[in-house]
Coordinates of C-alpha atoms in Angstrom, one line a residue:
D10 CA 13.3 17.9 6.9
A11 CA 14.8 14.5 6.1
I12 CA 17.5 15.5 6.8
T13 CA 16.7 17.4 10.7
G14 CA 13.7 15.0 11.3
M15 CA 11.3 18.4 11.7
K16 CA 8.0 19.6 10.3
L17 CA 8.7 21.8 7.2
K18 CA 4.7 22.9 7.1
I19 CA 1.9 21.9 8.3
I20 CA -1.4 22.5 5.9
Q21 CA -5.4 21.8 7.2
S22 CA -6.9 19.6 4.8
D23 CA -10.4 20.3 4.2
D24 CA -11.1 16.5 3.9
P25 CA -11.9 15.4 7.9
Y26 CA -10.5 11.7 6.5
V27 CA -7.5 11.7 3.6
T28 CA -7.1 8.3 2.3
S29 CA -4.3 9.6 -0.5
S30 CA -1.7 12.7 -1.2
D31 CA 0.6 13.3 -3.8
I32 CA 2.9 16.6 -4.4
S33 CA 3.5 17.8 -7.5
P34 CA 7.0 17.2 -9.6
N35 CA 7.7 20.9 -9.4
G36 CA 6.8 20.5 -5.9
K37 CA 4.3 24.3 -6.1
L38 CA 1.1 22.1 -5.4
I39 CA -0.1 19.3 -2.9
A40 CA -3.8 17.2 -3.8
V41 CA -5.2 15.2 -1.7
G42 CA -8.5 13.1 -1.7
G43 CA -10.3 10.9 1.0
L44 CA -13.8 10.2 2.4
A45 CA -15.2 13.8 1.2
N46 CA -15.3 12.0 -2.3
N47 CA -13.8 15.0 -3.4
C48 CA -9.8 16.7 -4.6
Y49 CA -8.0 19.3 -3.0
V50 CA -5.1 20.8 -4.0
Y51 CA -3.3 23.4 -2.1
S52 CA -0.9 25.9 -3.0
N53 CA 3.3 24.8 -1.6
A54 CA 4.7 27.7 -2.1
S55 CA 7.7 29.5 -0.8
N56 CA 10.0 32.3 -1.3
N57 CA 13.4 32.0 -0.6
N58 CA 12.6 28.8 1.6
N59 CA 10.4 30.6 3.6
T60 CA 8.0 28.3 5.2
N61 CA 5.8 31.5 6.8
N62 CA 4.6 32.3 3.3
N63 CA 1.2 33.5 3.5
N64 CA 0.3 31.5 0.0
T65 CA 1.9 27.6 1.5
G66 CA -1.7 25.7 2.5
K67 CA -4.0 28.5 0.4
L68 CA -6.6 26.0 -1.2
V69 CA -6.1 26.6 -4.9
S70 CA -8.7 24.5 -6.5
I71 CA -11.4 22.0 -5.5
F72 CA -12.2 19.3 -8.0
K73 CA -15.9 17.9 -7.2
G74 CA -17.0 14.6 -9.7
H75 CA -16.6 11.8 -7.6
K76 CA -20.0 9.8 -6.1
E77 CA -17.9 7.8 -3.9
Y78 CA -14.8 8.4 -1.7
I79 CA -11.3 8.9 -3.9
S80 CA -9.6 5.5 -2.9
D81 CA -5.8 7.0 -4.4
L82 CA -4.2 10.0 -6.5
S83 CA -1.4 11.5 -8.5
F84 CA -0.1 14.2 -10.0
V85 CA 0.6 13.0 -13.7
N86 CA 2.0 16.4 -14.6
N87 CA 2.4 20.0 -13.2
E88 CA -1.3 20.7 -15.1
S89 CA -3.0 17.3 -13.9
I90 CA -4.6 15.3 -11.9
I91 CA -5.5 11.4 -11.9
T92 CA -8.0 10.0 -8.9
C93 CA -9.4 6.8 -8.4
S94 CA -12.3 6.4 -6.9
G95 CA -14.8 3.3 -4.9
D96 CA -17.9 4.9 -7.7
K97 CA -15.8 2.2 -9.9
T98 CA -14.2 5.2 -12.0
C99 CA -11.3 7.7 -12.6
N100 CA -11.7 11.0 -13.2
L101 CA -8.9 13.6 -14.9
W102 CA -8.6 16.5 -14.0
D103 CA -6.5 20.3 -15.5
L104 CA -5.2 22.4 -13.2
N105 CA -5.4 25.5 -15.7
K106 CA -9.0 24.4 -16.7
G107 CA -10.7 23.4 -13.1
K108 CA -12.3 21.4 -14.4
Q109 CA -12.9 17.1 -15.1
T110 CA -10.9 17.0 -18.7
Q111 CA -12.2 13.0 -19.1
K112 CA -13.7 10.2 -17.0
F113 CA -12.4 6.4 -17.4
Y114 CA -15.3 3.8 -16.9
G115 CA -14.3 -0.1 -17.0
H116 CA -14.0 -1.4 -13.9
V117 CA -16.7 -3.2 -11.9
G118 CA -15.6 -3.3 -8.3
D119 CA -14.1 -0.4 -6.0
V120 CA -10.7 1.2 -7.8
L121 CA -8.2 0.8 -4.8
N122 CA -4.7 1.8 -6.3
L123 CA -3.2 3.3 -9.4
S124 CA 0.1 4.1 -11.0
I125 CA 1.7 6.5 -14.0
N126 CA 3.7 4.5 -16.1
P127 CA 7.5 6.0 -15.3
I128 CA 8.2 5.8 -19.1
D129 CA 5.2 7.3 -20.5
K130 CA 3.1 9.4 -18.6
N131 CA 0.5 9.5 -20.7
T132 CA -0.5 5.8 -19.6
F133 CA -1.5 4.3 -16.2
I134 CA -2.7 1.6 -14.8
T135 CA -5.3 0.6 -11.9
C136 CA -6.4 -2.3 -9.1
S137 CA -10.0 -2.9 -8.1
S138 CA -12.1 -4.9 -5.5
D139 CA -13.1 -6.6 -9.0
G140 CA -9.6 -8.1 -9.2
Y141 CA -8.9 -7.1 -12.6
A142 CA -5.8 -4.6 -13.3
N143 CA -6.7 -2.6 -16.4
L144 CA -4.5 -0.1 -18.1
W145 CA -5.5 3.3 -19.5
D146 CA -4.0 6.3 -21.9
I147 CA -5.4 9.2 -21.4
R148 CA -4.5 10.3 -25.2
L149 CA -7.2 7.9 -26.5
N150 CA -10.6 9.4 -26.6
S151 CA -12.3 6.0 -25.8
K152 CA -13.4 6.0 -21.8
N153 CA -12.7 2.5 -21.7
F154 CA -9.8 0.8 -20.5
T155 CA -7.3 -0.5 -23.4
R156 CA -6.0 -3.5 -21.6
N157 CA -7.1 -5.4 -18.5
F158 CA -5.6 -8.0 -16.9
K159 CA -6.9 -10.9 -14.4
V160 CA -4.9 -10.8 -11.4
S161 CA -7.6 -12.8 -8.9
S162 CA -10.6 -14.7 -8.8
D163 CA -11.5 -14.4 -5.8
C164 CA -10.0 -11.8 -3.7
D165 CA -9.4 -7.5 -3.9
S166 CA -6.6 -6.0 -6.0
S167 CA -5.8 -3.3 -3.5
V168 CA -2.2 -2.2 -4.8
I169 CA -0.2 -1.6 -8.0
Q170 CA 3.5 -0.7 -8.8
F171 CA 4.6 0.4 -12.2
F172 CA 8.2 -1.4 -12.8
P173 CA 10.3 1.2 -12.6
D174 CA 11.3 0.0 -16.9
G175 CA 7.4 1.0 -18.0
N176 CA 6.7 -2.6 -19.6
S177 CA 5.9 -4.5 -16.3
F178 CA 3.6 -3.8 -13.0
S179 CA 3.2 -5.9 -9.6
C180 CA 0.2 -6.6 -8.2
G181 CA 0.0 -6.8 -4.4
L182 CA -3.2 -8.8 -3.0
D183 CA -5.6 -9.5 -0.1
N184 CA -4.3 -12.6 0.0
G185 CA -1.3 -11.8 1.0
L186 CA 0.6 -12.7 -2.5
I187 CA 2.3 -10.4 -5.1
K188 CA 2.1 -11.3 -8.8
L189 CA 4.7 -9.1 -11.5
I190 CA 3.1 -9.3 -14.6
D191 CA 4.8 -8.2 -17.9
L192 CA 2.5 -5.8 -20.4
R193 CA 4.0 -7.4 -23.4
S194 CA 3.6 -11.1 -23.1
D195 CA 0.5 -10.5 -20.8
G196 CA 1.7 -13.0 -19.0
E197 CA 3.3 -13.5 -15.5
L198 CA 6.5 -12.9 -14.2
A199 CA 7.0 -14.0 -11.2
V200 CA 4.7 -14.8 -8.0
Y201 CA 6.1 -13.6 -5.1
P202 CA 3.6 -15.5 -1.9
I203 CA 3.5 -15.0 1.5
S204 CA 3.9 -18.8 2.8
R205 CA 7.3 -17.8 1.9
V206 CA 7.0 -14.6 3.6
N207 CA 5.5 -16.8 6.3
A208 CA 8.5 -18.7 6.8
Y209 CA 11.0 -16.7 6.5
M210 CA 9.3 -14.8 9.5
K211 CA 9.3 -18.1 11.5
Q212 CA 12.5 -18.7 10.8
K213 CA 13.8 -15.1 12.0
R214 CA 11.5 -15.6 15.1
I215 CA 13.4 -19.1 15.8
Q216 CA 16.7 -17.6 15.3
P217 CA 17.1 -14.4 17.2
T218 CA 20.7 -14.2 16.8
Q219 CA 21.1 -12.1 13.8
G220 CA 20.7 -8.8 14.7
Y221 CA 17.3 -8.4 14.2
T222 CA 15.1 -6.3 16.4
Y223 CA 11.6 -7.8 16.5
Y224 CA 7.9 -6.0 16.2
S225 CA 4.9 -6.9 17.2
N226 CA 3.3 -8.3 13.7
L227 CA 5.6 -11.6 13.3
Y228 CA 3.0 -13.4 15.0
N229 CA 1.5 -15.2 11.2
P230 CA -2.4 -15.4 11.7
F231 CA -2.5 -18.2 9.2
E232 CA -0.1 -20.9 10.6
E233 CA -2.1 -23.2 12.6
I234 CA -2.2 -22.8 16.3
T235 CA -2.2 -25.1 19.4
G236 CA -2.7 -24.4 23.3
N237 CA -4.3 -21.4 24.6
T238 CA -7.5 -20.1 23.4
I239 CA -9.0 -16.8 23.3
N240 CA -10.5 -15.2 26.5
A241 CA -13.5 -13.8 25.9
T242 CA -12.8 -11.0 28.7
N243 CA -10.4 -9.6 27.5
D244 CA -9.7 -10.4 23.8
I245 CA -12.0 -10.3 21.1
N246 CA -13.6 -12.6 19.6
L247 CA -12.1 -14.2 15.7
K248 CA -13.7 -17.2 15.6
G249 CA -15.5 -17.4 11.9
L250 CA -14.0 -14.2 10.8
G251 CA -11.3 -16.2 8.6
I252 CA -8.4 -15.1 10.4
G253 CA -7.4 -18.1 12.3
N254 CA -6.1 -21.4 11.5
K255 CA -7.5 -23.6 8.8
N256 CA -9.8 -25.2 11.7
N257 CA -11.0 -21.7 11.7
N258 CA -10.2 -22.1 15.7
N259 CA -9.7 -19.3 17.9
I260 CA -6.5 -17.1 18.1
P261 CA -4.8 -16.8 21.0
P262 CA -4.6 -12.9 23.3
S263 CA -1.9 -11.5 23.2
S264 CA -2.0 -11.5 26.9
S265 CA -1.9 -15.7 26.7
R266 CA -0.5 -16.8 23.2
T267 CA 2.2 -19.2 23.6
N268 CA 4.9 -20.3 21.0
S269 CA 4.2 -24.0 20.0
T270 CA 7.2 -24.3 18.2
P271 CA 9.9 -27.0 19.7
G272 CA 12.8 -25.1 20.9
S273 CA 11.1 -21.6 20.1
P274 CA 11.3 -18.8 23.2
N275 CA 7.9 -18.6 25.0
L276 CA 5.7 -15.3 23.8
Q277 CA 4.9 -15.2 27.5
N278 CA 8.3 -14.2 29.4
S279 CA 10.7 -13.0 26.1
N280 CA 11.4 -9.7 25.8
S281 CA 11.9 -9.9 22.5
F282 CA 8.7 -10.0 21.1
K283 CA 6.6 -6.9 22.0
L284 CA 2.9 -8.4 20.9
S285 CA 0.7 -5.7 18.8
P286 CA -1.8 -4.4 20.6
R287 CA -5.1 -5.2 20.0
S288 CA -6.2 -2.7 17.4
S289 CA -3.9 -3.9 14.7
I290 CA -6.1 -7.2 14.7
I291 CA -9.0 -5.1 13.8
Q292 CA -7.3 -3.4 11.1
T293 CA -5.8 -6.9 10.0
M294 CA -9.2 -8.1 9.7
E295 CA -10.2 -4.8 7.8
N296 CA -7.4 -4.2 5.8
T297 CA -5.9 -8.2 4.8
G298 CA -2.7 -9.1 3.2
V299 CA -0.4 -6.5 1.2
L300 CA -0.4 -3.1 2.0
S301 CA 2.2 -1.5 0.0
I302 CA 4.6 -1.6 -3.0
D303 CA 7.6 -0.3 -4.4
N304 CA 10.2 -0.7 -6.6
S305 CA 14.0 -0.2 -5.9
K306 CA 15.5 2.3 -8.9
S307 CA 16.6 -0.4 -10.8
G308 CA 13.9 -2.5 -9.7
R309 CA 15.9 -5.6 -8.6
L310 CA 14.7 -5.0 -5.6
L311 CA 10.8 -4.7 -4.5
F312 CA 9.6 -3.8 -1.2
A313 CA 6.2 -4.6 0.5
S314 CA 4.6 -4.2 3.8
Y315 CA 2.1 -6.7 5.2
S316 CA -1.0 -6.5 7.3
E317 CA 0.3 -9.2 9.2
F318 CA 3.5 -7.5 10.2
N319 CA 5.7 -4.7 11.1
E320 CA 8.5 -4.7 8.6
I321 CA 9.4 -4.3 5.6
I322 CA 10.1 -7.5 3.2
I323 CA 12.2 -6.9 0.8
W324 CA 12.4 -9.2 -2.7
D325 CA 14.7 -10.2 -5.2
T326 CA 12.5 -10.0 -8.3
L327 CA 14.8 -12.2 -10.3
N328 CA 14.7 -15.3 -8.7
G329 CA 12.1 -14.5 -5.9
K330 CA 14.2 -14.9 -2.5
I331 CA 13.8 -12.8 0.3
L332 CA 16.9 -10.6 0.7
G333 CA 15.5 -9.2 4.0
T334 CA 13.6 -6.8 5.7
L335 CA 13.4 -3.0 7.4
N336 CA 12.2 -2.5 10.7
G337 CA 11.7 -0.4 12.9
H338 CA 7.5 0.6 13.4
T339 CA 5.4 -1.4 16.4
D340 CA 2.5 -1.6 13.6
N341 CA 1.4 -2.2 10.8
I342 CA 3.0 -0.1 8.0
S343 CA 0.5 1.2 5.4
N344 CA 2.8 3.0 2.8
V345 CA 6.4 2.3 1.6
K346 CA 8.3 4.4 -1.2
V347 CA 11.4 5.0 -2.5
S348 CA 13.2 8.7 -3.7
N349 CA 13.1 9.0 -6.9
D350 CA 17.1 8.8 -6.9
G351 CA 16.6 5.2 -5.0
L352 CA 19.0 6.1 -2.3
S353 CA 16.1 6.7 0.1
I354 CA 13.1 4.6 1.9
V355 CA 10.3 6.4 3.5
T356 CA 7.7 5.2 5.4
A357 CA 4.3 5.4 6.7
S358 CA 2.8 3.0 9.3
R359 CA -0.3 3.3 11.8
D360 CA 1.9 3.5 15.1
N361 CA 2.1 7.5 14.6

């Protein structure tokens, strides 16, 4: 319950590790997918708001067909679901027929994320570790994509989101870039670089008087570091893993890291900076760059979370400036979503 902050229902999933979930438009079904390679659909029915209804959490369908993990899924409507998978394919499932009705081929890498067109539910777009974004139309008999876009040539395109008008989409990359691409012109409208985020967060650190609360991952793993090196007895040696500075030096541990910027507070002695637990560094290595993106209802604002930071970055999509941040988490934010009415934002984090 968003008002009370209390749990309404708990559904025990048959998948031991859930990577994605969605709720049907009418709110009566919940679909989850994960490392079990299957899509599980559960009932979310309740009578007169009775959360103890025996049908709540009842397994309705199990869709089997993917050969690898399900990375993302979404309800098209109350009768069908689209899933994407590490087996390089996407599947369309019919809830009434209880089976797969269409399979989509075209990516040559793991399909990592999908987004359904908010205006035309018959089209959806996917991104993949092959660096491409593919546009699909479920009305066509062809199993191949209708159009594809080269988003990156050297890293994964990890998250994707349609613009509210359905004419463009944003794609987040593992190198920290976010690109806004127009379907009508087949071209980039804007690029939101990680360097601008790093500069903004660095400025926040130097000027802590503007009422911001600082959290753990304000440290930028890509900026040049001087001073102390890693303590081999207490910290993980990150040398050679591509996370250090441009000279590939070691990253200072949280216990010994200092701020080399003149006039800025010392991280060892400042209570304004709470450095990340060591597990966050491991998560950053495993899933770098952009973790999640979503647009405001008008599309003017773009909300993005990054593996390096514990705050939501708010972009102005028109002029490419950072308007501010949303803080409150103490670890990486894995997902951000804007409500349908555009008035609320919900986030999920690794801080539990």
